[in-house]
CSV table of C-alpha atoms and ligand atoms in Angstrom, one decimal:
chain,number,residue,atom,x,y,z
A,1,UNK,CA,4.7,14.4,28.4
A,2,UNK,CA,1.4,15.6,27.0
A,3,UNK,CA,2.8,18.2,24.6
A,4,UNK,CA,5.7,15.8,23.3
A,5,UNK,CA,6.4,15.9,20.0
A,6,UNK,CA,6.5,12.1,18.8
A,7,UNK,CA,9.4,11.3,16.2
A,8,UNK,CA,7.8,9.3,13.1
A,9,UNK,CA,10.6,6.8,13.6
A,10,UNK,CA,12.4,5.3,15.8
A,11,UNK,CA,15.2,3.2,15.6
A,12,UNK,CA,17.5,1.2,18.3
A,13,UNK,CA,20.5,-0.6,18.3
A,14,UNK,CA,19.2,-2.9,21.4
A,15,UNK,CA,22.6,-3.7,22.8
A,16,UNK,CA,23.7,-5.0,26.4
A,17,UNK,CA,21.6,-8.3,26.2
A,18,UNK,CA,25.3,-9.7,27.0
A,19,UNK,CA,26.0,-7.9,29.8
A,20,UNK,CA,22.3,-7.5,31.5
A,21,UNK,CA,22.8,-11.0,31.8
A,22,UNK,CA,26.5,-11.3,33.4
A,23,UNK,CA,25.8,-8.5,35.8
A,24,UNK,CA,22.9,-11.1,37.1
A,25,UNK,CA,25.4,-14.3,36.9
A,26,UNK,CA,23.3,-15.3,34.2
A,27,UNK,CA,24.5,-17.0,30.9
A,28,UNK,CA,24.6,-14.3,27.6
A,29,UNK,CA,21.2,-16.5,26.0
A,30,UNK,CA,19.0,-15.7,28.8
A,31,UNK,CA,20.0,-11.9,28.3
A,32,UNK,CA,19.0,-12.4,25.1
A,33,UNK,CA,15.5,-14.2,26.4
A,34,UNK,CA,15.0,-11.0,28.3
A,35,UNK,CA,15.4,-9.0,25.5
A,36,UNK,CA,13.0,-10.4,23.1
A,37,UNK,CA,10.6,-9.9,25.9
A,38,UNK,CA,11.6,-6.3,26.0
A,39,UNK,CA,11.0,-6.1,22.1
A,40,UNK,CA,7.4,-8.0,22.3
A,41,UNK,CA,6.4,-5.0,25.4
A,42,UNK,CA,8.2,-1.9,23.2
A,43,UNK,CA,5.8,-3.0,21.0
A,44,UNK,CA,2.7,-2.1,23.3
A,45,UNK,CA,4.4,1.1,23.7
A,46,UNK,CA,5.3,2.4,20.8
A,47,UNK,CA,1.7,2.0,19.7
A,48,UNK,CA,0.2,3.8,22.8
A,49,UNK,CA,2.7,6.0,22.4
A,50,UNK,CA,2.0,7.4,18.7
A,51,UNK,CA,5.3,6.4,17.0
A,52,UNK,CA,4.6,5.2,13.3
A,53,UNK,CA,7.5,3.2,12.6
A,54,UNK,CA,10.1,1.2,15.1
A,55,UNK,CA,12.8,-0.5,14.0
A,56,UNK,CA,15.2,-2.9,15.6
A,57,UNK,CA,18.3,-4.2,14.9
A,58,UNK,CA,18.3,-8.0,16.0
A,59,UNK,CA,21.3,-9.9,14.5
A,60,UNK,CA,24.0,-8.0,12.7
A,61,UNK,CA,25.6,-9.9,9.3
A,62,UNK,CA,29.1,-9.7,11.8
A,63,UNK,CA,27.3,-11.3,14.5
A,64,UNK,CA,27.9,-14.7,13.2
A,65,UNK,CA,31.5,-14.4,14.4
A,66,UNK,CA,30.1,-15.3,17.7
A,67,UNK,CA,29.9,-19.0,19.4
A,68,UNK,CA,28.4,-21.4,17.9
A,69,UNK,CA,26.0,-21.7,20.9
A,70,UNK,CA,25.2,-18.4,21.2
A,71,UNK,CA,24.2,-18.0,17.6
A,72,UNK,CA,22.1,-21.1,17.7
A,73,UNK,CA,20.4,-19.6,21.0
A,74,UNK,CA,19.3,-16.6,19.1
A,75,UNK,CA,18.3,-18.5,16.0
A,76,UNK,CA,15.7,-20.3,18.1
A,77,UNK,CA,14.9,-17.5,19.7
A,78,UNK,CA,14.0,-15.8,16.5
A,79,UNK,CA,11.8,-19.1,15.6
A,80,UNK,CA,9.9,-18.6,18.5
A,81,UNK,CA,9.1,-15.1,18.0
A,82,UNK,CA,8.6,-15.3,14.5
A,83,UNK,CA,6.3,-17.7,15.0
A,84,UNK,CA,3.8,-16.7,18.2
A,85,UNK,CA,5.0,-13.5,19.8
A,86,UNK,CA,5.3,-11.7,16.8
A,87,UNK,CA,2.4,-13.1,14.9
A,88,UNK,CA,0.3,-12.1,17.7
A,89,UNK,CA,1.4,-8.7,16.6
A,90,UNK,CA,0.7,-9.4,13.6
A,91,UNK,CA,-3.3,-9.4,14.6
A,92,UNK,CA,-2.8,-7.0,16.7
A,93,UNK,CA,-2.7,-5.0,13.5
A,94,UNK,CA,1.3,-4.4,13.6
A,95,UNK,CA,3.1,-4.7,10.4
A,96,UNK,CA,5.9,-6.6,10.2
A,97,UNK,CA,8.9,-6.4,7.9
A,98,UNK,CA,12.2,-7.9,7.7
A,99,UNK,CA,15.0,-6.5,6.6
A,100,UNK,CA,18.6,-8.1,6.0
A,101,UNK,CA,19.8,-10.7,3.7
A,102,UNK,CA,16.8,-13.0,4.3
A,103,UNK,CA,19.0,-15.4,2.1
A,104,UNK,CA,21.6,-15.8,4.5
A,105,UNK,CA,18.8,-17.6,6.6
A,106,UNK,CA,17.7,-20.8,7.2
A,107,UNK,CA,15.3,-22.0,5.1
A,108,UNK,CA,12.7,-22.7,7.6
A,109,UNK,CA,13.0,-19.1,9.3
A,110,UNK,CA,12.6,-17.7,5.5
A,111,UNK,CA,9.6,-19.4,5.3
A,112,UNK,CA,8.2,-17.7,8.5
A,113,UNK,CA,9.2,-14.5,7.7
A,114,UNK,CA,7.7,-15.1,4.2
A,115,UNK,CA,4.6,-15.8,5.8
A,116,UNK,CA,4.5,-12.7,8.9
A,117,UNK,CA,5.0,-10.3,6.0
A,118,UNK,CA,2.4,-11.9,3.7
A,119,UNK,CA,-0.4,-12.0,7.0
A,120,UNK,CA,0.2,-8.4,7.9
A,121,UNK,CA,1.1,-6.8,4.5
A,122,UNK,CA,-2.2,-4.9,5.3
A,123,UNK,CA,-2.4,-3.7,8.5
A,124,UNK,CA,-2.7,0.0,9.1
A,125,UNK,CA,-0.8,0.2,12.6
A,126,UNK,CA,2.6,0.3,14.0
A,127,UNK,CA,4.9,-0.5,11.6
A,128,UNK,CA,8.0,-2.7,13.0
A,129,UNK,CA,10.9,-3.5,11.0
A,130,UNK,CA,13.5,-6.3,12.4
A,131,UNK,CA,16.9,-6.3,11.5
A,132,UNK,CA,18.0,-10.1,10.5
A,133,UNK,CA,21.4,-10.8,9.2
A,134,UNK,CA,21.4,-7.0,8.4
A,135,UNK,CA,24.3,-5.3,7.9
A,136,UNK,CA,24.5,-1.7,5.8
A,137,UNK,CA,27.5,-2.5,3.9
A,138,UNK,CA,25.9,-5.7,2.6
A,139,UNK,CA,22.7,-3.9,2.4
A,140,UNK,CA,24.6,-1.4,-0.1
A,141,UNK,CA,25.9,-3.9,-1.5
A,142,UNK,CA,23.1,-6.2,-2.6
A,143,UNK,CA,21.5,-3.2,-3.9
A,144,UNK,CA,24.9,-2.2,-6.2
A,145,UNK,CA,24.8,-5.5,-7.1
A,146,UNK,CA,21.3,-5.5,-8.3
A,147,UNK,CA,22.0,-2.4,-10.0
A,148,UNK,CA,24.8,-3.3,-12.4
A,149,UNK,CA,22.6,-6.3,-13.3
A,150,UNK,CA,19.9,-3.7,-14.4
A,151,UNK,CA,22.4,-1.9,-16.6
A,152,UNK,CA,24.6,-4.5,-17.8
A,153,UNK,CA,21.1,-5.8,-19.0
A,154,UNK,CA,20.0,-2.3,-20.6
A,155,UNK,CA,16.6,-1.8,-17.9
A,156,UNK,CA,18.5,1.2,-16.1
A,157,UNK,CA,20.6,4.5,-17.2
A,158,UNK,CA,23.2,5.1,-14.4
A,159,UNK,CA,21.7,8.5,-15.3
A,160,UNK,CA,18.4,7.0,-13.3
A,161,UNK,CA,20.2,6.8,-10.4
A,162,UNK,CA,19.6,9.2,-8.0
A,163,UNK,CA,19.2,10.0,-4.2
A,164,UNK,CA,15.6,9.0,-4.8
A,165,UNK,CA,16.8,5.4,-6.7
A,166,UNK,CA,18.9,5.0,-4.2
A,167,UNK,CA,16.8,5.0,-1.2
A,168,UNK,CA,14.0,3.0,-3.3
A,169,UNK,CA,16.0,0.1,-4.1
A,170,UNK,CA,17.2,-0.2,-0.3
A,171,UNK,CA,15.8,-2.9,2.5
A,172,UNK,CA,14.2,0.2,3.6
A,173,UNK,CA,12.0,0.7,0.9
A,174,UNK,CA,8.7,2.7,1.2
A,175,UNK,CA,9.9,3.5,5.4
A,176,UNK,CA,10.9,6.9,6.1
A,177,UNK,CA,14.6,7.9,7.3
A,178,UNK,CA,14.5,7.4,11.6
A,179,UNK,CA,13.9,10.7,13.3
A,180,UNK,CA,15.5,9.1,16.3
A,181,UNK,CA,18.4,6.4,16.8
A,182,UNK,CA,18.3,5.0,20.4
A,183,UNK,CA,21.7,2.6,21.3
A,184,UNK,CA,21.2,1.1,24.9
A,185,UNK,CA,24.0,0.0,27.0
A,186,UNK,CA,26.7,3.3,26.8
A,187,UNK,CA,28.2,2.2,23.5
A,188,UNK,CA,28.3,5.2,21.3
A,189,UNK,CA,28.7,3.6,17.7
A,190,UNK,CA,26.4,2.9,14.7
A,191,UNK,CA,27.8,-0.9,14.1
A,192,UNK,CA,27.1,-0.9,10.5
A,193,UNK,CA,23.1,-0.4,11.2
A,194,UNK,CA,21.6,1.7,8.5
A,195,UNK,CA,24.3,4.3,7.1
A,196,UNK,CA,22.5,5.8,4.5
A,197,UNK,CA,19.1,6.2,6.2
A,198,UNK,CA,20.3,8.0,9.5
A,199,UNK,CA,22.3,10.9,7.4
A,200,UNK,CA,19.5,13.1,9.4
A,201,UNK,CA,18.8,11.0,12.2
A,202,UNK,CA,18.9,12.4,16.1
A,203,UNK,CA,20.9,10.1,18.2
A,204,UNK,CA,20.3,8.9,21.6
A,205,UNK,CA,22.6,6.8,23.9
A,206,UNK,CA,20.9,5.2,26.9
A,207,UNK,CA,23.2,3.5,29.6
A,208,UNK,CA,21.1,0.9,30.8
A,209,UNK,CA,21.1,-2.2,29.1
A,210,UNK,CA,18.3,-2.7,26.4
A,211,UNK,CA,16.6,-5.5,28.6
A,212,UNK,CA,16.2,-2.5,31.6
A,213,UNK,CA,14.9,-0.2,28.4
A,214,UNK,CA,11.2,0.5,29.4
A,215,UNK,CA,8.5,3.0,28.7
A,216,UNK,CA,10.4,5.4,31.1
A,217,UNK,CA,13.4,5.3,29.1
A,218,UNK,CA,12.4,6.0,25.8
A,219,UNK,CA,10.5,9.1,27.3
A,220,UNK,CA,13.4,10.4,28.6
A,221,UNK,CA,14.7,9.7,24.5
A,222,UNK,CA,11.8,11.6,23.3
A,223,UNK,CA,11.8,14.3,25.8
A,224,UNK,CA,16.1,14.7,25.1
A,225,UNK,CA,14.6,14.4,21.1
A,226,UNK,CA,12.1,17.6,21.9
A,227,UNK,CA,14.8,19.6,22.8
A,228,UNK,CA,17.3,19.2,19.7
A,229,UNK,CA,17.0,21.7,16.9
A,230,UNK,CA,16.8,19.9,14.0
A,231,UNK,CA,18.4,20.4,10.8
A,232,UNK,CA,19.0,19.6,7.4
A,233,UNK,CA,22.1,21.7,6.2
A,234,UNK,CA,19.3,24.9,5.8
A,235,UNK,CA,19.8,27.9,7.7
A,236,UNK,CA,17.1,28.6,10.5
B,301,IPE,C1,22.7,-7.2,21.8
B,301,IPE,O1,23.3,-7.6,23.0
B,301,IPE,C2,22.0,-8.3,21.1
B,301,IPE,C3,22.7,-8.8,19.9
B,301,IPE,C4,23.7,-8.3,19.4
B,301,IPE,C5,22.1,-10.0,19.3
B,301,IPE,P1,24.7,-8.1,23.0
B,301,IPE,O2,24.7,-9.6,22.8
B,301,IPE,O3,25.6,-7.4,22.0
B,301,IPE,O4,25.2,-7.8,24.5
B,301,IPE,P2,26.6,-7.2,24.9
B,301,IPE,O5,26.9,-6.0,24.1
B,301,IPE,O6,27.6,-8.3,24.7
B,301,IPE,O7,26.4,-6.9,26.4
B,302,IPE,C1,25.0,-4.4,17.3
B,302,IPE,O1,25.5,-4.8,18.5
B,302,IPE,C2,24.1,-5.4,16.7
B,302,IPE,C3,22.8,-5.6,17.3
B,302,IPE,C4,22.4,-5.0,18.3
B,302,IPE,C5,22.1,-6.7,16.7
B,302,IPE,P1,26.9,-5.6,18.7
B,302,IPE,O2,27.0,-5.8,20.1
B,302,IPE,O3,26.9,-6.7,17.8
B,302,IPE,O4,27.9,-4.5,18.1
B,302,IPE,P2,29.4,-4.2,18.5
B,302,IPE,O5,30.1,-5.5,18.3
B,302,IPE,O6,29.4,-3.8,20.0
B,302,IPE,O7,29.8,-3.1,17.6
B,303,MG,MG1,26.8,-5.8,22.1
């Protein structure tokens, strides 16, 4: 543990909230209960840990297909965190950002993410990134579409669009690429979460559901992390 080497960034597709819950005869929301409380103590972690940058992926922009009372569930969910468990982040130094289509919101959860972003814009600790109606594609997208404006409008060559352009005009903007991609629960797919950032990324599946994902597990990720070569298309 002592002579880990601690990825910069860490990324996780917290899935199994769902089934964590059924396996206890529980309903799917109070998986999802358990698994905010799993993000608020991650938190803790990462920080004592030494990992710069963690970034979860909350609600997908597909996840709306689900009930109606499962999306509302994890809209007031997100309420409540937005507005006490993660502001007390917040003065805990964390920096919070959102990224996602905040548009696709309501207004009122807009409006606390406006503000979370505004109060800890500053603060020089773990930075945590929360994906809300985030999906790549759309992510893509937006910034296309943002694009063509810029050069229908005569601001931008498509000459000045480069890797570099690319990357900066992104949700992600200013956040390094992960170093490591954690998806709980034995599913072994990316489900549209950040395409163009994890062209380098390490993955890591865990099988345990992300509400049983503790400090112990994501040692075991970093430790599996310490032992992969990593590469960038050079030659070693
Ligand atoms: C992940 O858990 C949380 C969200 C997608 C919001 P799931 O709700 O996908 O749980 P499973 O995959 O159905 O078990
Ligand atoms: C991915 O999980 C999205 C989040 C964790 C928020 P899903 O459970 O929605 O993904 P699929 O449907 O299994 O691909
Ligand atoms: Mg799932």
């Amino acid at each position: 543990m002592d002579n880990l080497k601690i990825p910069t960034h860490v990324a996780v597709i917290m899935d199994g909230n769902g089934r964590w819950a059924k396996a206890k005869g529980l309903p799917r929301k109070m998986g999802h209960v358990q698994g905010g409380k799993n993000v608020e103590d991650m938190l803790y972690i990462c920080d004592e840990l030494g990992i710069k940058y963690f970034t979860v992926y909350a609600f997908s922009t597909e996840n709306w297909k689900r009930s109606e009372d499962e999306v509302s569930a994890l809209m007031t969910l997100l309420r409540s965190y937005l507005s006490s468990g993660f502001k007390k982040a917040a003065k805990n130094n964390v920096r919070i950002r959102i990224i996602g289509d905040k548009t696709g919101l309501a207004t009122d959860i807009q409006d606390l993410i406006r503000d979370l972003e505004e109060d800890s814009k500053n603060n020089t600790g773990l930075q945590f990134q929360i994906a809300i109606n985030y999906g790549s594609r759309d992510e893509i997208k937006r910034m296309m579409q943002r694009t063509a404006e810029k050069i229908k409008n005569g601001e931008l060559e498509p000459s000045d669009i480069d890797e570099r352009y690319i990357s900066d005009n992104l949700d992600t903007k200013d956040i390094p690429d992960p170093d490591l991609l954690i998806r709980t629960s034995g599913e072994q797919r990316i489900s549209n979460f950040l395409l163009w950032q994890i062209a380098y990324s390490e993955f890591y599946f865990a099988s345990c559901h992300w509400p049983d994902f503790g400090k112990e597990e994501l040692i075991k990720a970093i430790e599996e992390y310490n032992k992969r070569d990593r590469r960038f298309g050079d030659a070693k």
